[in-house]
Coordinates of C-alpha atoms in Angstrom, one line a residue:
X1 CA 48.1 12.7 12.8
X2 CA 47.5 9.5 10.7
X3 CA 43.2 9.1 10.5
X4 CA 42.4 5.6 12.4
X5 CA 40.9 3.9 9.6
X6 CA 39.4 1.2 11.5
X7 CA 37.1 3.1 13.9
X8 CA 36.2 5.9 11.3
X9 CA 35.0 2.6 8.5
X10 CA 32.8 1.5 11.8
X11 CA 31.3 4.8 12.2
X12 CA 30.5 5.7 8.4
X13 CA 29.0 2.4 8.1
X14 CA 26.5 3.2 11.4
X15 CA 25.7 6.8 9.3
X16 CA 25.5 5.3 5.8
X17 CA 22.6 3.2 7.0
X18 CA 21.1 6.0 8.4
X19 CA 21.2 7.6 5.2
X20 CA 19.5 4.8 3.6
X21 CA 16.4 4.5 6.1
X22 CA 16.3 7.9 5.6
X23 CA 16.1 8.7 1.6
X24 CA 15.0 5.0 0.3
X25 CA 11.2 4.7 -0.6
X26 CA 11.7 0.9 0.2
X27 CA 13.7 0.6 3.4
X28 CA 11.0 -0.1 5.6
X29 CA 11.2 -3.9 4.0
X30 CA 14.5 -4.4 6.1
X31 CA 12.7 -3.4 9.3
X32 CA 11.2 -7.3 8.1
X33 CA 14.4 -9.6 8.2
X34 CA 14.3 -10.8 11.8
X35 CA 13.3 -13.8 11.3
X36 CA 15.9 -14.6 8.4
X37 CA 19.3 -15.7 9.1
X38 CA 22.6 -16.2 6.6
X39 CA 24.1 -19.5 6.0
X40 CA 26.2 -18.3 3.3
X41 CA 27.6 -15.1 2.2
X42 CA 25.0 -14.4 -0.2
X43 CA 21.9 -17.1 0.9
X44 CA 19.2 -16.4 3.3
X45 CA 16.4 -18.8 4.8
X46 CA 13.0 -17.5 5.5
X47 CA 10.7 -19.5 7.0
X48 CA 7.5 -20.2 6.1
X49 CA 4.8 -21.5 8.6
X50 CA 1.3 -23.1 7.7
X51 CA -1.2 -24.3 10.2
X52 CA -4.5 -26.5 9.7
X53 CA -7.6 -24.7 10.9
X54 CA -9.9 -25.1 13.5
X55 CA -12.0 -28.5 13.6
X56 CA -15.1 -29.5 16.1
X57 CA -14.0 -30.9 19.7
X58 CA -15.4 -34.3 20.3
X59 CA -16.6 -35.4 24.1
X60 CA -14.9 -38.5 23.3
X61 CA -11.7 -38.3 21.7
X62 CA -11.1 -34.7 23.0
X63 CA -9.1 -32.8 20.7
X64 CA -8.2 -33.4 16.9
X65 CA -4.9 -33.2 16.5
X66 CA -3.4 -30.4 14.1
X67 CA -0.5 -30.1 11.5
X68 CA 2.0 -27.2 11.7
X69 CA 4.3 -27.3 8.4
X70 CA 7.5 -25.1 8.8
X71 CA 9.4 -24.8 5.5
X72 CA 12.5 -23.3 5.3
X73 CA 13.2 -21.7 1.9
X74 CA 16.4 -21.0 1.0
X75 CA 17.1 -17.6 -0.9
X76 CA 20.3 -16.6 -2.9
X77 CA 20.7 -13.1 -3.3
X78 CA 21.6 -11.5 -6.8
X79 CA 23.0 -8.0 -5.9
X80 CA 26.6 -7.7 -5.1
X81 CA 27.5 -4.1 -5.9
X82 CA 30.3 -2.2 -5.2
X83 CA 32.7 0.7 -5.7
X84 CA 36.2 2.4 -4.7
X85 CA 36.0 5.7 -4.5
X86 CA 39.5 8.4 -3.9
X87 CA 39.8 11.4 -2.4
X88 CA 42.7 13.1 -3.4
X89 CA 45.5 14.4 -0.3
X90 CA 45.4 17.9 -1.6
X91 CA 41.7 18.1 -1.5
X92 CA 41.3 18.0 2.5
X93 CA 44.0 19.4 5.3
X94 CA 44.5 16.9 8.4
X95 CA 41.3 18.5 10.3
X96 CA 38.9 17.9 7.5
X97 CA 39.6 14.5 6.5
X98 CA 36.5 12.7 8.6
X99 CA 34.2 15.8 7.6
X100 CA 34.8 16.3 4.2
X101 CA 34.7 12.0 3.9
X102 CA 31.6 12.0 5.4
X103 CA 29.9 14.1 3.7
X104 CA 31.3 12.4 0.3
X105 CA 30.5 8.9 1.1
X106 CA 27.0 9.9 2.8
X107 CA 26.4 11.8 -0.7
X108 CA 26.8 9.0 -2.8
X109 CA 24.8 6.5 -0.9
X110 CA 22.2 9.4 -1.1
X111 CA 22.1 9.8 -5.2
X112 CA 23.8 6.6 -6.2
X113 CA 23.0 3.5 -3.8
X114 CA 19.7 4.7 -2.8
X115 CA 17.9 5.2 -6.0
X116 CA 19.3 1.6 -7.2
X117 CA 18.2 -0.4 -4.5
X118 CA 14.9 1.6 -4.8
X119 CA 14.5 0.8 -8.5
X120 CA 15.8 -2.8 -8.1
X121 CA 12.9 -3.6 -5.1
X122 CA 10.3 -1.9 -7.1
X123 CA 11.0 -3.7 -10.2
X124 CA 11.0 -7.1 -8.3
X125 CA 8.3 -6.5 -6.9
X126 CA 6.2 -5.5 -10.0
X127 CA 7.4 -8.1 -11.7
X128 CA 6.2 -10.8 -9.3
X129 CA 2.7 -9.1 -9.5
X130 CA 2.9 -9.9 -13.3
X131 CA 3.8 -13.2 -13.3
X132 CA 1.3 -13.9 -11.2
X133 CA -1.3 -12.1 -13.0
X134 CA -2.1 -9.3 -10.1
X135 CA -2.6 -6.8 -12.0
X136 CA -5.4 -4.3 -12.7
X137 CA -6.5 -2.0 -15.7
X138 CA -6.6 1.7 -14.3
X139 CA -7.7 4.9 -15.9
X140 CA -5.4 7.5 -15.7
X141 CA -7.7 9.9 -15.7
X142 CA -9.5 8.1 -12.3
X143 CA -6.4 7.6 -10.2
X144 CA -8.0 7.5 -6.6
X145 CA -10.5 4.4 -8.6
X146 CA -7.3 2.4 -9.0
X147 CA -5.7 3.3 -6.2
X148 CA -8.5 1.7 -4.7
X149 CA -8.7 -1.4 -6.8
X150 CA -5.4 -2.3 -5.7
X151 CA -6.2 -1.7 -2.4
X152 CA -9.4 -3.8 -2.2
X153 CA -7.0 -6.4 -4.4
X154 CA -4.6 -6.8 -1.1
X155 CA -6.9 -6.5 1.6
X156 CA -8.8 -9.7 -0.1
X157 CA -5.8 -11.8 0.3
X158 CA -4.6 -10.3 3.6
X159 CA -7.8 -9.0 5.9
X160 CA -8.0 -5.1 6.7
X161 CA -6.0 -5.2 10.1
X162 CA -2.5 -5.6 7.9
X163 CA -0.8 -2.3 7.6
X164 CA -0.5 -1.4 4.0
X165 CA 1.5 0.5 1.4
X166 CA 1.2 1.9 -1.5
X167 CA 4.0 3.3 -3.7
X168 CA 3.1 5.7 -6.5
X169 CA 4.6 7.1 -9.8
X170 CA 5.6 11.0 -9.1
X171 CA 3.6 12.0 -12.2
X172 CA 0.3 9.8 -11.0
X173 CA 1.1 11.0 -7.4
X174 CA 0.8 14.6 -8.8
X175 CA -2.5 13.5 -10.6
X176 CA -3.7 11.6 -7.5
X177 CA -3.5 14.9 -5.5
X178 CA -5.4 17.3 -8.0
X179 CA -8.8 14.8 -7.8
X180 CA -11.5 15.9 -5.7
X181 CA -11.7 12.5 -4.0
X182 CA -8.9 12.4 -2.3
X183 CA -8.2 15.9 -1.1
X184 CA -11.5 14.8 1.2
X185 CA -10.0 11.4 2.6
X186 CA -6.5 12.4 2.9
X187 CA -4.3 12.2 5.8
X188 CA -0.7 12.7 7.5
X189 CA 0.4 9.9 9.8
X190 CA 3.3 8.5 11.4
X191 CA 5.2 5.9 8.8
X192 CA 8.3 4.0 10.8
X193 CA 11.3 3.3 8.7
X194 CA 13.9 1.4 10.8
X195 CA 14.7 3.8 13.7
X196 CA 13.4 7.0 12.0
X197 CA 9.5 7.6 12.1
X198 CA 8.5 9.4 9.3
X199 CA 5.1 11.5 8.3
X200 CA 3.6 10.5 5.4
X201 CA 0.2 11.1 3.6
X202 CA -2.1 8.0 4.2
X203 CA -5.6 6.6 2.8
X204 CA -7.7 4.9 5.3
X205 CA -4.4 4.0 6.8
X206 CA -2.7 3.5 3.7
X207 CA 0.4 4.8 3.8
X208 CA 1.0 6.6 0.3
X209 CA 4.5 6.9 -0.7
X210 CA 5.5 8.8 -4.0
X211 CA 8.7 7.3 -6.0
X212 CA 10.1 9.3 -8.9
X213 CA 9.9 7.8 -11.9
X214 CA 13.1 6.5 -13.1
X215 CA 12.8 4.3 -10.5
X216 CA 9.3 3.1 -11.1
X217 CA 10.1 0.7 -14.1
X218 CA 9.6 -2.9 -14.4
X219 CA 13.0 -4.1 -15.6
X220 CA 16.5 -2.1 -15.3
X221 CA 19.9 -3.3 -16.5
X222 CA 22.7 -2.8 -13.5
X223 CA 25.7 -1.6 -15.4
X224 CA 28.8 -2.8 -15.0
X225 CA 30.7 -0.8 -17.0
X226 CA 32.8 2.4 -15.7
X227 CA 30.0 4.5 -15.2
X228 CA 28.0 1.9 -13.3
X229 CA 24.2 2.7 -12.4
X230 CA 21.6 1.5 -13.6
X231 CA 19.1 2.1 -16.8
X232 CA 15.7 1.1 -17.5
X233 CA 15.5 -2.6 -19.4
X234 CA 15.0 -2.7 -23.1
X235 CA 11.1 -3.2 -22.7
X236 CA 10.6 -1.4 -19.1
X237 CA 7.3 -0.7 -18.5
X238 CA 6.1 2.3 -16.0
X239 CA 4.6 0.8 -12.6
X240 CA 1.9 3.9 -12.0
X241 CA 1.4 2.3 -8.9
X242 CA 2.0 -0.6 -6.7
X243 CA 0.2 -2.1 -3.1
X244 CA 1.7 -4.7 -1.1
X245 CA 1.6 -5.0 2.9
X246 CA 4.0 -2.8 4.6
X247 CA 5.6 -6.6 6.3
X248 CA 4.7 -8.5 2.4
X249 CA 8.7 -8.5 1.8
X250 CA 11.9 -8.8 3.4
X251 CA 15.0 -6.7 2.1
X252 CA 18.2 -8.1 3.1
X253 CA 21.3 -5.7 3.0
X254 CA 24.3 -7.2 4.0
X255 CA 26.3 -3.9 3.9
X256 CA 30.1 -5.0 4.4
X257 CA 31.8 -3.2 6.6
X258 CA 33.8 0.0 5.3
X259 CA 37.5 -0.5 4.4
X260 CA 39.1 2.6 4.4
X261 CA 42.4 3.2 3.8
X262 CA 44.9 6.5 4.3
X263 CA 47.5 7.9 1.4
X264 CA 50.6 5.7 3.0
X265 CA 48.3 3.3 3.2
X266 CA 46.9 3.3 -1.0
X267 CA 49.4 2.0 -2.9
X268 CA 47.6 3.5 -6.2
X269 CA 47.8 6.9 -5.6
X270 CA 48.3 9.7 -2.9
X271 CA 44.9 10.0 -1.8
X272 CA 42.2 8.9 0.7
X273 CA 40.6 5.7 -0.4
X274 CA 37.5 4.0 0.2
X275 CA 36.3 0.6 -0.5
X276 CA 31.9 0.2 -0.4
X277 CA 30.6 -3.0 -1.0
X278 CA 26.9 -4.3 -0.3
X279 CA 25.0 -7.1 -0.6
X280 CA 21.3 -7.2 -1.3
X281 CA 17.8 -8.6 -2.1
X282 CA 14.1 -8.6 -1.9
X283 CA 12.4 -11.6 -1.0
X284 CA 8.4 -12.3 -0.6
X285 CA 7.6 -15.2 1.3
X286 CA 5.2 -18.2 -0.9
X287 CA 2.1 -17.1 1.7
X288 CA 2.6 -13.7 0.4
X289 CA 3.1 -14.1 -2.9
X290 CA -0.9 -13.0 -4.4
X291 CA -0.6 -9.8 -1.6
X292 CA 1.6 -7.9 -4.4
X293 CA -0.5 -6.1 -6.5
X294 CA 0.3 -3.5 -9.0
X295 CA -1.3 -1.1 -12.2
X296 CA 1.0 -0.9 -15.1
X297 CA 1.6 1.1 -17.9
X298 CA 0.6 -0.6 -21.8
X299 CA 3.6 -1.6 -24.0
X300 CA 5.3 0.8 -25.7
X301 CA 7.0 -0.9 -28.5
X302 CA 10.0 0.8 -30.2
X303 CA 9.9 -0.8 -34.0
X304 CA 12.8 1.6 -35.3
X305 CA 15.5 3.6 -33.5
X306 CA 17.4 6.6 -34.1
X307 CA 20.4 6.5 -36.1
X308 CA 24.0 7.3 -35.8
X309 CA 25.2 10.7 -37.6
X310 CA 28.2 11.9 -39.6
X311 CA 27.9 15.5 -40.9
X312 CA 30.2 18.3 -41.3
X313 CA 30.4 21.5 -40.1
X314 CA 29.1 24.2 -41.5
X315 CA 27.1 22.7 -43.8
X316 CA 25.0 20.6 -41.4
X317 CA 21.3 18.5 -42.2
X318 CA 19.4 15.9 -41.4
X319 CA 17.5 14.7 -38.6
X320 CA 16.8 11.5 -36.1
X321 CA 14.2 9.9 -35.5
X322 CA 12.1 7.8 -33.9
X323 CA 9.5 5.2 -34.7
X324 CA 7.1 4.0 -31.3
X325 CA 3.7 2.6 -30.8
X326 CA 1.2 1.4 -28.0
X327 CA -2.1 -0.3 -28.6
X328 CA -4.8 2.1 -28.3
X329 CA -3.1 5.4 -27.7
X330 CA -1.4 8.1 -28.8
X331 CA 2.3 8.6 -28.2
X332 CA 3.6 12.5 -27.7
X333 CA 7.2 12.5 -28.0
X334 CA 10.6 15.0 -26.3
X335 CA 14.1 14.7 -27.4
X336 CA 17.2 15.4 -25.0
X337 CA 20.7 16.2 -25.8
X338 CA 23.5 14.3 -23.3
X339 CA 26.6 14.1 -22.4
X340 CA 27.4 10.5 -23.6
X341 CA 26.4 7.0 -25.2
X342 CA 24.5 6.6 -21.9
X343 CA 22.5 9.3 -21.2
X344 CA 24.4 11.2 -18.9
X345 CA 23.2 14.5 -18.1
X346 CA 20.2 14.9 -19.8
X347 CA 18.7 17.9 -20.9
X348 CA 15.4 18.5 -22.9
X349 CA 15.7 20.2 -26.5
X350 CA 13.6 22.7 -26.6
X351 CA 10.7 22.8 -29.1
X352 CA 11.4 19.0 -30.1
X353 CA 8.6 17.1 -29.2
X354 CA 7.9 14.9 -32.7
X355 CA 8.7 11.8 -33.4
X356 CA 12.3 13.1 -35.2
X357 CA 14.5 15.7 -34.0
X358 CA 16.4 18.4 -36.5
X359 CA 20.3 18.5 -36.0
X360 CA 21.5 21.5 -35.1
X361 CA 23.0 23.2 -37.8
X362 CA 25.5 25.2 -35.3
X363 CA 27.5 22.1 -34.1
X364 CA 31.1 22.5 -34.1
X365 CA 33.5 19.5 -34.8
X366 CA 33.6 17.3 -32.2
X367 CA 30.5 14.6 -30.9
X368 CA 27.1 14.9 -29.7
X369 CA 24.1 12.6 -28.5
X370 CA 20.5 12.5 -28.6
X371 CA 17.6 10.2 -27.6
X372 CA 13.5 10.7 -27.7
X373 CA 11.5 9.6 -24.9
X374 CA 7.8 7.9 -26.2
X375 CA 5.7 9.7 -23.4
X376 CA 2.4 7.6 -22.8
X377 CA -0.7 9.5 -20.7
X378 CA 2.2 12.1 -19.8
X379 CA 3.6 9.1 -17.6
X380 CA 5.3 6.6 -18.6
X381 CA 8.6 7.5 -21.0
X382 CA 10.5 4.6 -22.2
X383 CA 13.7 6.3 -24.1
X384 CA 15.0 5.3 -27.6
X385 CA 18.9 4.3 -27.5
X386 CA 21.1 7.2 -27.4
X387 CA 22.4 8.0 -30.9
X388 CA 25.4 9.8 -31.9
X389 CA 26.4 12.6 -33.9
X390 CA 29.9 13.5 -35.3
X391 CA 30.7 16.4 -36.6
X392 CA 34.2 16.8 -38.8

């Protein structure tokens, strides 16, 4: 019983999105696109509406006559992601095919797409609020203060009826809930996130929504080598926290629909095959452009990274190491041991928390990586590039 490609693609597309309004931090901002349209595959207009305000009514001439400026500005969008994943014939019997699919695809839209789109929106976001100069200087040790700096920040530019949010660093959301000030004010209410409503803890209304940190950076790069993803930008700076109205931005996903295609069908191998594409962006219109406010983490600046090894078993020394710095503070430092040249599977060395890192005297012959993460105010980690040792 051959699996009918076409009406399954349709359905895992419908429960994909689900998953997305479900897991992302930032898919409320699509809930905004209704009054965007596509001319193109990858360009959107928004329109952008202005109004002169109110002047006296004269006896005589009656009314004075007002101007309403619609501009329509055209936005092209910059992510076009993809990828082709397999599931091999022997892995699932005839019954299983559409659960065992399911669950795959809804897995990796879960811990792969998610996060990135997250990251990506964030980032865009954060960096508008720079350029423009909307930032403020928090202390970490006063979170609930800049929490509501930025608030005040947005509410000057947009009144106090707009509905606001505020995303937060998972390590300054952990601090945030510890001070005194906020375990007094703090709320649960109702948070709607496409056609899921969600509970969520709130400040005077403002909805607070905690983002883990990796994706909580200013700049990423989105790989596009075999292992895809995406990593923080060679000068990412943490976002501790970032206010914006909940309608300041529109996220358009254009998710293509699902190809999916059956073992006769896959003329690469004998397996289940399935094609995910999307299209994506996050837009804020020029009337909204000062409502984006954010707090940021100082530079961290890298002057000196660690080196690549060669040392030999059995008779192994050395060390790597690090050289980092930020104006004004002190760094602390951890090092992590990984799978690969990009980090994969990270895992923290124990007891290595200077600036360089011993190599371990009991590595066999083969290759290992390393990489130290500069920790500023037990927040913000930007990581050195991953080096690599080989042992012969």
């Amino acid at each position: 019983m051959p699996i009918n490609s076409l009406e399954n693609a349709s359905k895992y597309s419908d429960e994909l999105d689900k998953v997305f309004e479900q897991k992302s931090a930032t898919g409320f901002f699509a809930d905004n696109t209704l009054a965007t349209k596509f001319v193109g595959a990858k360009t959107v207009i928004i329109p952008d509406v202005d109004f002169q305000g109110l002047a006296d009514y004269d006896r005589d001439t009656g009314f004075s006559r007002g101007a309403i400026t619609v501009s329509n500005t055209s936005y092209t969008m910059a992510m076009d992601r993809a990828r082709s994943l397999q599931i091999d014939r022997e892995d699932m019997d005839e019954t299983g095919i559409a659960n065992l699919a399911g669950k795959i695809l809804g897995e990796y839209v879960r811990t792969k797409v998610v996060p990135e789109c997250d990251a990506y929106v964030i980032s865009k976001l954060a960096g508008l609020a720079a350029t423009r100069s909307n930032l403020i200087n928090g202390n970490v040790a006063k979170p609930f203060e800049a929490l509501c700096d930025l608030i005040t920040e947005v509410q000057s530019k947009v009144g106090y009826d707009e509905e606001l949010v505020a995303f937060v660093d998972s390590a300054m959301y952990a601090t945030l809930q510890n001070s005194n000030e906020i375990s007094r004010m703090i709320t649960v209410s109702d948070f709607k996130q496409g056609e899921i409503t969600l509970k969520v803890k709130s400040i005077n209304g403002v909805a607070i929504i905690p983002v883990v940190s990796e994706r909580m950076k200013t700049s990423y790069t989105f790989n596009n080598t075999t292992a895809g993803g995406f990593t923080p930008g060679a000068n990412a700076r943490e976002v501790y926290m970032l206010v914006c109205p909940k309608s300041g931005a529109h996220l358009v996903k254009k998710t293509e629909q699902m190809r999916i295609f059956t073992p006769e069908q896959n003329i690469d191998a004998d397996a289940y095959k399935f094609d995910y594409r999307i299209y994506y962006d996050v837009f804020v219109e020029k009337s909204g452009l000062d409502s984006v406010w954010a707090w940021i983490s100082p530079v961290v600046t890298i002057s000196a990274q660690p080196s690549n090894k060669s040392v030999t078993a059995g008779s192994i020394s050395g060390s790597l190491s690090v050289t980092a710095s930020c104006s004004g503070s002190t760094l602390t430092y951890q090092w992590y041991a990984c799978e690969d040249a990009n980090g994969t599977g990270a895992v923290k060395v124990a007891g290595e928390t200077s600036s360089s890192m011993t190599i371990p005297t009991d590595l066999t012959a083969g290759t290992s990586y390393s990489f130290a993460q500069s920790i500023l105010d037990g927040i913000a980690r930007p990581d050195s590039r991953v080096a690599k040792v080989t042992v012969s």
